[in-house]
PDB file of C-alpha atoms in Angstrom:
ATOM      1  CA  GLY L   1     163.929  53.780  61.586  1.00 62.00           C
ATOM      2  CA  GLU L   2     160.991  55.899  60.571  1.00 69.00           C
ATOM      3  CA  ASP L   3     159.622  55.490  57.084  1.00 86.00           C
ATOM      4  CA  VAL L   4     157.753  57.650  54.578  1.00 91.00           C
ATOM      5  CA  GLU L   5     156.137  56.003  51.555  1.00 93.00           C
ATOM      6  CA  GLN L   6     154.775  57.440  48.332  1.00 94.00           C
ATOM      7  CA  SER L   7     153.583  55.953  45.083  1.00 90.00           C
ATOM      8  CA  LEU L   8     156.081  56.396  42.264  1.00 91.00           C
ATOM      9  CA  PHE L   9     153.975  57.867  39.507  1.00 95.00           C
ATOM     10  CA  LEU L  10     150.755  59.755  38.776  1.00 97.00           C
ATOM     11  CA  SER L  11     149.416  60.867  35.409  1.00 97.00           C
ATOM     12  CA  VAL L  12     146.525  63.319  35.002  1.00 97.00           C
ATOM     13  CA  ARG L  13     145.022  65.452  32.251  1.00 97.00           C
ATOM     14  CA  GLU L  14     145.404  69.211  32.264  1.00 97.00           C
ATOM     15  CA  GLY L  15     142.536  70.835  34.144  1.00 97.00           C
ATOM     16  CA  ASP L  16     141.838  67.769  36.305  1.00 97.00           C
ATOM     17  CA  SER L  17     142.630  67.557  40.006  1.00 97.00           C
ATOM     18  CA  SER L  18     145.707  65.626  41.160  1.00 97.00           C
ATOM     19  CA  VAL L  19     145.902  63.842  44.480  1.00 97.00           C
ATOM     20  CA  ILE L  20     149.322  62.717  45.689  1.00 98.00           C
ATOM     21  CA  ASN L  21     149.381  60.458  48.724  1.00 97.00           C
ATOM     22  CA  CYS L  22     151.925  59.804  51.446  1.00 96.00           C
ATOM     23  CA  THR L  23     152.004  57.484  54.461  1.00 95.00           C
ATOM     24  CA  TYR L  24     154.406  57.689  57.366  1.00 92.00           C
ATOM     25  CA  THR L  25     155.224  55.637  60.439  1.00 88.00           C
ATOM     26  CA  ASP L  26     156.521  58.213  62.944  1.00 81.00           C
ATOM     27  CA  SER L  27     153.717  58.759  65.470  1.00 78.00           C
ATOM     28  CA  SER L  28     155.587  61.764  66.906  1.00 79.00           C
ATOM     29  CA  SER L  29     155.605  63.650  63.592  1.00 78.00           C
ATOM     30  CA  THR L  30     155.063  67.314  64.292  1.00 80.00           C
ATOM     31  CA  TYR L  31     155.432  68.936  60.900  1.00 86.00           C
ATOM     32  CA  LEU L  32     154.690  67.404  57.513  1.00 91.00           C
ATOM     33  CA  TYR L  33     155.892  69.007  54.324  1.00 92.00           C
ATOM     34  CA  TRP L  34     155.358  68.891  50.599  1.00 95.00           C
ATOM     35  CA  TYR L  35     158.263  69.847  48.363  1.00 95.00           C
ATOM     36  CA  LYS L  36     158.272  70.170  44.562  1.00 96.00           C
ATOM     37  CA  GLN L  37     161.336  69.205  42.537  1.00 94.00           C
ATOM     38  CA  GLU L  38     161.614  70.070  38.865  1.00 91.00           C
ATOM     39  CA  PRO L  39     164.155  68.285  36.621  1.00 83.00           C
ATOM     40  CA  GLY L  40     167.721  69.244  37.477  1.00 78.00           C
ATOM     41  CA  ALA L  41     166.614  71.622  40.208  1.00 82.00           C
ATOM     42  CA  GLY L  42     166.566  71.781  43.970  1.00 85.00           C
ATOM     43  CA  LEU L  43     163.572  71.356  46.223  1.00 90.00           C
ATOM     44  CA  GLN L  44     160.971  74.074  46.439  1.00 91.00           C
ATOM     45  CA  LEU L  45     158.834  74.142  49.575  1.00 90.00           C
ATOM     46  CA  LEU L  46     155.177  74.079  48.530  1.00 93.00           C
ATOM     47  CA  THR L  47     153.380  73.902  51.837  1.00 92.00           C
ATOM     48  CA  TYR L  48     153.476  72.319  55.262  1.00 90.00           C
ATOM     49  CA  ILE L  49     151.000  71.337  57.930  1.00 91.00           C
ATOM     50  CA  PHE L  50     151.320  71.090  61.673  1.00 88.00           C
ATOM     51  CA  SER L  51     150.209  67.784  63.133  1.00 85.00           C
ATOM     52  CA  ASN L  52     147.307  69.275  65.116  1.00 87.00           C
ATOM     53  CA  MET L  53     145.649  70.394  61.878  1.00 89.00           C
ATOM     54  CA  ASP L  54     143.416  68.305  59.611  1.00 92.00           C
ATOM     55  CA  MET L  55     143.504  70.481  56.541  1.00 94.00           C
ATOM     56  CA  LYS L  56     145.350  73.423  55.066  1.00 94.00           C
ATOM     57  CA  GLN L  57     144.428  75.237  51.876  1.00 94.00           C
ATOM     58  CA  ASP L  58     146.671  77.535  49.897  1.00 91.00           C
ATOM     59  CA  GLN L  59     145.293  78.693  46.529  1.00 94.00           C
ATOM     60  CA  ARG L  60     145.204  75.564  44.306  1.00 96.00           C
ATOM     61  CA  LEU L  61     146.815  73.351  46.959  1.00 96.00           C
ATOM     62  CA  THR L  62     144.928  71.466  49.659  1.00 97.00           C
ATOM     63  CA  VAL L  63     146.721  69.345  52.238  1.00 97.00           C
ATOM     64  CA  LEU L  64     144.754  66.753  54.182  1.00 96.00           C
ATOM     65  CA  LEU L  65     146.159  65.005  57.237  1.00 95.00           C
ATOM     66  CA  ASN L  66     144.693  61.876  58.805  1.00 94.00           C
ATOM     67  CA  LYS L  67     146.828  61.498  61.885  1.00 91.00           C
ATOM     68  CA  LYS L  68     145.076  58.300  63.017  1.00 91.00           C
ATOM     69  CA  ASP L  69     145.990  56.538  59.763  1.00 93.00           C
ATOM     70  CA  LYS L  70     149.276  58.467  59.380  1.00 92.00           C
ATOM     71  CA  HIS L  71     148.203  59.528  55.896  1.00 95.00           C
ATOM     72  CA  LEU L  72     148.962  62.831  54.204  1.00 95.00           C
ATOM     73  CA  SER L  73     147.695  63.961  50.824  1.00 97.00           C
ATOM     74  CA  LEU L  74     148.294  66.883  48.504  1.00 97.00           C
ATOM     75  CA  ARG L  75     145.498  67.901  46.154  1.00 97.00           C
ATOM     76  CA  ILE L  76     146.311  70.199  43.251  1.00 97.00           C
ATOM     77  CA  ALA L  77     143.201  71.740  41.707  1.00 97.00           C
ATOM     78  CA  ASP L  78     143.074  72.597  37.981  1.00 97.00           C
ATOM     79  CA  THR L  79     146.398  70.882  37.328  1.00 98.00           C
ATOM     80  CA  GLN L  80     148.573  72.599  34.703  1.00 97.00           C
ATOM     81  CA  THR L  81     151.466  71.311  32.589  1.00 95.00           C
ATOM     82  CA  GLY L  82     153.762  73.459  34.721  1.00 94.00           C
ATOM     83  CA  ASP L  83     152.833  71.294  37.696  1.00 96.00           C
ATOM     84  CA  SER L  84     154.681  68.346  36.125  1.00 96.00           C
ATOM     85  CA  ALA L  85     157.452  67.552  38.599  1.00 96.00           C
ATOM     86  CA  ILE L  86     158.425  65.222  41.429  1.00 95.00           C
ATOM     87  CA  TYR L  87     156.563  65.838  44.679  1.00 97.00           C
ATOM     88  CA  LEU L  88     158.252  64.782  47.908  1.00 95.00           C
ATOM     89  CA  CYS L  89     156.558  64.298  51.222  1.00 94.00           C
ATOM     90  CA  ALA L  90     158.671  64.782  54.389  1.00 92.00           C
ATOM     91  CA  GLU L  91     158.110  64.710  58.116  1.00 89.00           C
ATOM     92  CA  THR L  92     159.960  65.761  61.238  1.00 84.00           C
ATOM     93  CA  GLY L  93     159.361  64.745  64.827  1.00 68.00           C
ATOM     94  CA  ASN L  94     158.991  67.156  67.747  1.00 55.00           C
ATOM     95  CA  ALA L  95     162.596  66.890  68.860  1.00 51.00           C
ATOM     96  CA  GLY L  96     163.888  65.493  65.627  1.00 54.00           C
ATOM     97  CA  ASN L  97     167.006  66.795  64.004  1.00 58.00           C
ATOM     98  CA  MET L  98     166.253  65.594  60.552  1.00 75.00           C
ATOM     99  CA  LEU L  99     163.605  65.449  57.882  1.00 84.00           C
ATOM    100  CA  THR L 100     162.598  61.992  56.698  1.00 87.00           C
ATOM    101  CA  PHE L 101     161.659  62.043  53.037  1.00 91.00           C
ATOM    102  CA  GLY L 102     159.539  59.791  50.901  1.00 92.00           C
ATOM    103  CA  GLY L 103     160.943  58.628  47.585  1.00 92.00           C
ATOM    104  CA  GLY L 104     158.868  61.141  45.627  1.00 93.00           C
ATOM    105  CA  THR L 105     155.905  60.892  43.256  1.00 95.00           C
ATOM    106  CA  ARG L 106     156.457  61.885  39.655  1.00 95.00           C
ATOM    107  CA  LEU L 107     153.431  63.818  38.405  1.00 97.00           C
ATOM    108  CA  MET L 108     152.925  63.930  34.658  1.00 97.00           C
ATOM    109  CA  VAL L 109     150.295  66.331  33.311  1.00 97.00           C
ATOM    110  CA  LYS L 110     149.057  65.587  29.800  1.00 95.00           C
ATOM    111  CA  PRO L 111     147.654  68.411  27.654  1.00 90.00           C
TER     112      PRO L 111
ATOM    113  CA  ASN W   1     168.862  87.490  48.482  1.00 63.00           C
ATOM    114  CA  ALA W   2     170.267  84.308  46.906  1.00 77.00           C
ATOM    115  CA  GLY W   3     169.045  81.846  49.566  1.00 91.00           C
ATOM    116  CA  VAL W   4     171.171  78.684  49.524  1.00 94.00           C
ATOM    117  CA  THR W   5     173.927  78.415  46.919  1.00 95.00           C
ATOM    118  CA  GLN W   6     176.067  75.393  46.058  1.00 96.00           C
ATOM    119  CA  THR W   7     179.202  74.912  44.003  1.00 96.00           C
ATOM    120  CA  PRO W   8     179.978  73.202  41.726  1.00 96.00           C
ATOM    121  CA  LYS W   9     176.791  72.257  39.868  1.00 94.00           C
ATOM    122  CA  PHE W  10     178.392  69.226  38.221  1.00 95.00           C
ATOM    123  CA  GLN W  11     181.535  67.210  38.940  1.00 96.00           C
ATOM    124  CA  VAL W  12     183.109  64.040  37.606  1.00 97.00           C
ATOM    125  CA  LEU W  13     185.730  62.294  39.734  1.00 96.00           C
ATOM    126  CA  LYS W  14     187.812  59.178  39.398  1.00 97.00           C
ATOM    127  CA  THR W  15     187.737  56.601  42.178  1.00 97.00           C
ATOM    128  CA  GLY W  16     190.078  57.660  44.965  1.00 97.00           C
ATOM    129  CA  GLN W  17     190.086  61.364  44.159  1.00 97.00           C
ATOM    130  CA  SER W  18     189.016  63.900  46.748  1.00 96.00           C
ATOM    131  CA  MET W  19     186.868  66.986  46.497  1.00 96.00           C
ATOM    132  CA  THR W  20     184.931  69.484  48.576  1.00 97.00           C
ATOM    133  CA  LEU W  21     181.366  70.607  47.893  1.00 98.00           C
ATOM    134  CA  GLN W  22     180.675  74.153  49.002  1.00 97.00           C
ATOM    135  CA  CYS W  23     177.438  75.541  50.410  1.00 97.00           C
ATOM    136  CA  ALA W  24     176.538  79.034  51.597  1.00 97.00           C
ATOM    137  CA  GLN W  25     173.328  80.630  52.848  1.00 96.00           C
ATOM    138  CA  ASP W  26     172.452  84.285  53.303  1.00 94.00           C
ATOM    139  CA  MET W  27     169.328  83.869  55.434  1.00 92.00           C
ATOM    140  CA  ASN W  28     171.146  84.079  58.779  1.00 92.00           C
ATOM    141  CA  HIS W  29     170.048  80.517  59.551  1.00 92.00           C
ATOM    142  CA  ASN W  30     171.589  78.654  62.455  1.00 91.00           C
ATOM    143  CA  SER W  31     171.237  75.123  61.081  1.00 91.00           C
ATOM    144  CA  MET W  32     172.629  73.625  57.889  1.00 93.00           C
ATOM    145  CA  TYR W  33     172.372  70.157  56.341  1.00 94.00           C
ATOM    146  CA  TRP W  34     173.843  67.951  53.645  1.00 96.00           C
ATOM    147  CA  TYR W  35     171.671  65.361  51.885  1.00 95.00           C
ATOM    148  CA  ARG W  36     172.195  62.944  49.057  1.00 96.00           C
ATOM    149  CA  GLN W  37     169.453  61.941  46.623  1.00 94.00           C
ATOM    150  CA  ASP W  38     169.501  58.624  44.812  1.00 91.00           C
ATOM    151  CA  PRO W  39     166.827  57.449  42.365  1.00 80.00           C
ATOM    152  CA  GLY W  40     163.650  56.292  44.120  1.00 71.00           C
ATOM    153  CA  MET W  41     165.139  56.780  47.599  1.00 75.00           C
ATOM    154  CA  GLY W  42     164.205  60.336  48.435  1.00 81.00           C
ATOM    155  CA  LEU W  43     166.778  62.391  50.288  1.00 90.00           C
ATOM    156  CA  ARG W  44     168.980  60.945  53.017  1.00 91.00           C
ATOM    157  CA  LEU W  45     170.758  63.087  55.579  1.00 92.00           C
ATOM    158  CA  ILE W  46     174.566  62.826  55.556  1.00 95.00           C
ATOM    159  CA  TYR W  47     175.567  65.394  58.190  1.00 95.00           C
ATOM    160  CA  TYR W  48     174.050  68.426  59.799  1.00 93.00           C
ATOM    161  CA  SER W  49     175.175  71.396  61.840  1.00 93.00           C
ATOM    162  CA  ALA W  50     172.720  72.676  64.431  1.00 88.00           C
ATOM    163  CA  SER W  51     174.740  75.827  64.966  1.00 88.00           C
ATOM    164  CA  GLU W  52     178.103  77.358  64.171  1.00 90.00           C
ATOM    165  CA  GLY W  53     180.844  75.202  65.632  1.00 89.00           C
ATOM    166  CA  THR W  54     178.841  71.970  65.875  1.00 92.00           C
ATOM    167  CA  THR W  55     178.360  69.074  63.459  1.00 95.00           C
ATOM    168  CA  ASP W  56     176.569  65.746  63.821  1.00 93.00           C
ATOM    169  CA  LYS W  57     176.175  62.586  61.778  1.00 93.00           C
ATOM    170  CA  GLY W  58     172.991  61.865  59.921  1.00 90.00           C
ATOM    171  CA  GLU W  59     171.728  58.642  58.397  1.00 88.00           C
ATOM    172  CA  VAL W  60     174.571  57.991  55.905  1.00 94.00           C
ATOM    173  CA  PRO W  61     177.810  59.691  57.099  1.00 96.00           C
ATOM    174  CA  ASN W  62     180.379  57.072  56.069  1.00 96.00           C
ATOM    175  CA  GLY W  63     182.919  58.335  53.537  1.00 96.00           C
ATOM    176  CA  TYR W  64     182.186  62.017  54.198  1.00 97.00           C
ATOM    177  CA  ASN W  65     183.458  64.815  56.408  1.00 97.00           C
ATOM    178  CA  VAL W  66     182.008  68.262  56.989  1.00 97.00           C
ATOM    179  CA  SER W  67     183.161  71.657  58.161  1.00 97.00           C
ATOM    180  CA  ARG W  68     180.984  74.483  59.447  1.00 96.00           C
ATOM    181  CA  LEU W  69     183.355  77.247  58.475  1.00 88.00           C
ATOM    182  CA  ASN W  70     181.182  80.040  59.866  1.00 95.00           C
ATOM    183  CA  LYS W  71     177.470  80.734  60.193  1.00 95.00           C
ATOM    184  CA  ARG W  72     177.053  81.101  56.432  1.00 96.00           C
ATOM    185  CA  GLU W  73     179.130  78.223  55.081  1.00 97.00           C
ATOM    186  CA  PHE W  74     178.971  74.433  55.432  1.00 98.00           C
ATOM    187  CA  SER W  75     181.213  72.256  53.282  1.00 98.00           C
ATOM    188  CA  LEU W  76     181.119  68.532  52.516  1.00 98.00           C
ATOM    189  CA  ARG W  77     184.340  66.672  51.743  1.00 98.00           C
ATOM    190  CA  LEU W  78     184.861  63.339  50.052  1.00 96.00           C
ATOM    191  CA  GLU W  79     188.372  62.196  50.978  1.00 93.00           C
ATOM    192  CA  SER W  80     188.540  59.172  48.668  1.00 96.00           C
ATOM    193  CA  ALA W  81     185.613  59.059  46.285  1.00 96.00           C
ATOM    194  CA  ALA W  82     183.914  55.750  45.475  1.00 97.00           C
ATOM    195  CA  PRO W  83     181.387  54.899  42.724  1.00 96.00           C
ATOM    196  CA  SER W  84     178.760  54.389  45.457  1.00 96.00           C
ATOM    197  CA  GLN W  85     179.000  58.120  46.137  1.00 97.00           C
ATOM    198  CA  THR W  86     177.642  58.950  42.697  1.00 97.00           C
ATOM    199  CA  SER W  87     174.557  60.958  43.580  1.00 96.00           C
ATOM    200  CA  VAL W  88     172.985  64.387  43.662  1.00 95.00           C
ATOM    201  CA  TYR W  89     173.983  66.326  46.772  1.00 97.00           C
ATOM    202  CA  PHE W  90     171.757  68.977  48.316  1.00 96.00           C
ATOM    203  CA  CYS W  91     172.585  71.506  50.965  1.00 96.00           C
ATOM    204  CA  ALA W  92     169.801  73.005  53.085  1.00 94.00           C
ATOM    205  CA  SER W  93     169.450  75.494  55.909  1.00 93.00           C
ATOM    206  CA  SER W  94     166.853  76.320  58.534  1.00 88.00           C
ATOM    207  CA  GLY W  95     166.420  78.693  61.413  1.00 83.00           C
ATOM    208  CA  ARG W  96     166.829  75.852  63.853  1.00 67.00           C
ATOM    209  CA  THR W  97     166.844  72.075  63.855  1.00 62.00           C
ATOM    210  CA  GLY W  98     163.669  70.231  64.621  1.00 57.00           C
ATOM    211  CA  GLY W  99     160.412  71.467  63.166  1.00 58.00           C
ATOM    212  CA  ASP W 100     161.691  74.487  61.275  1.00 74.00           C
ATOM    213  CA  THR W 101     161.320  74.713  57.511  1.00 82.00           C
ATOM    214  CA  GLN W 102     164.393  73.777  55.527  1.00 87.00           C
ATOM    215  CA  TYR W 103     165.353  75.658  52.372  1.00 90.00           C
ATOM    216  CA  PHE W 104     167.361  73.845  49.723  1.00 92.00           C
ATOM    217  CA  GLY W 105     170.120  74.728  47.306  1.00 94.00           C
ATOM    218  CA  PRO W 106     170.025  73.717  43.611  1.00 93.00           C
ATOM    219  CA  GLY W 107     172.186  70.609  44.113  1.00 94.00           C
ATOM    220  CA  THR W 108     175.508  69.229  42.902  1.00 96.00           C
ATOM    221  CA  ARG W 109     175.425  66.285  40.517  1.00 95.00           C
ATOM    222  CA  LEU W 110     178.478  64.117  41.253  1.00 96.00           C
ATOM    223  CA  THR W 111     179.635  61.165  39.180  1.00 96.00           C
ATOM    224  CA  VAL W 112     182.447  58.909  40.404  1.00 97.00           C
ATOM    225  CA  LEU W 113     183.957  56.683  37.725  1.00 96.00           C
TER     226      LEU W 113
END
């Protein structure tokens, strides 16, 4: 089946930029998503990108998509302690009926 | 506008017991989903319902049943709980299946002893 991979852990200092990476195998991916999950909570949609786009910016968040390498990244500018959470990458194919999730990257922001 | 709600938030069962997890959405979405989340494995789809009156298996359906009671409600039933079903369960909804953003409930943390 299709696969989505993320590194497990990222630690940054407050005020620095964070870059969370994701790779996927589904060449028919149409939409790619970033969700944020805080401890004991559900998933909050942060942003998404359509596969015909290279970049999407939304305030402090920048999503970059390299479709050739099947690589997606989420950059958080001026990272704050409130950004500490698990970030999950997910993708869905054009006719797909399900999201395929990565295992999540735990972001720790040190003061 | 509550979005997606789930009950209960926590549950402890003994092996062999049964229970039903409830999910409701107030966004008039056609499609609803049940996922389970295990450490380091992301979310895996158990069942989904593309529209009222239809249900389909996802990646890990064994040991579960679902009911799409009406457009708002989608329940997940464990007939005979097993320790392997210890997990966090999330319900989600979207306007349609395939390429439409899914919105998630807060989750149910289930422990099977």
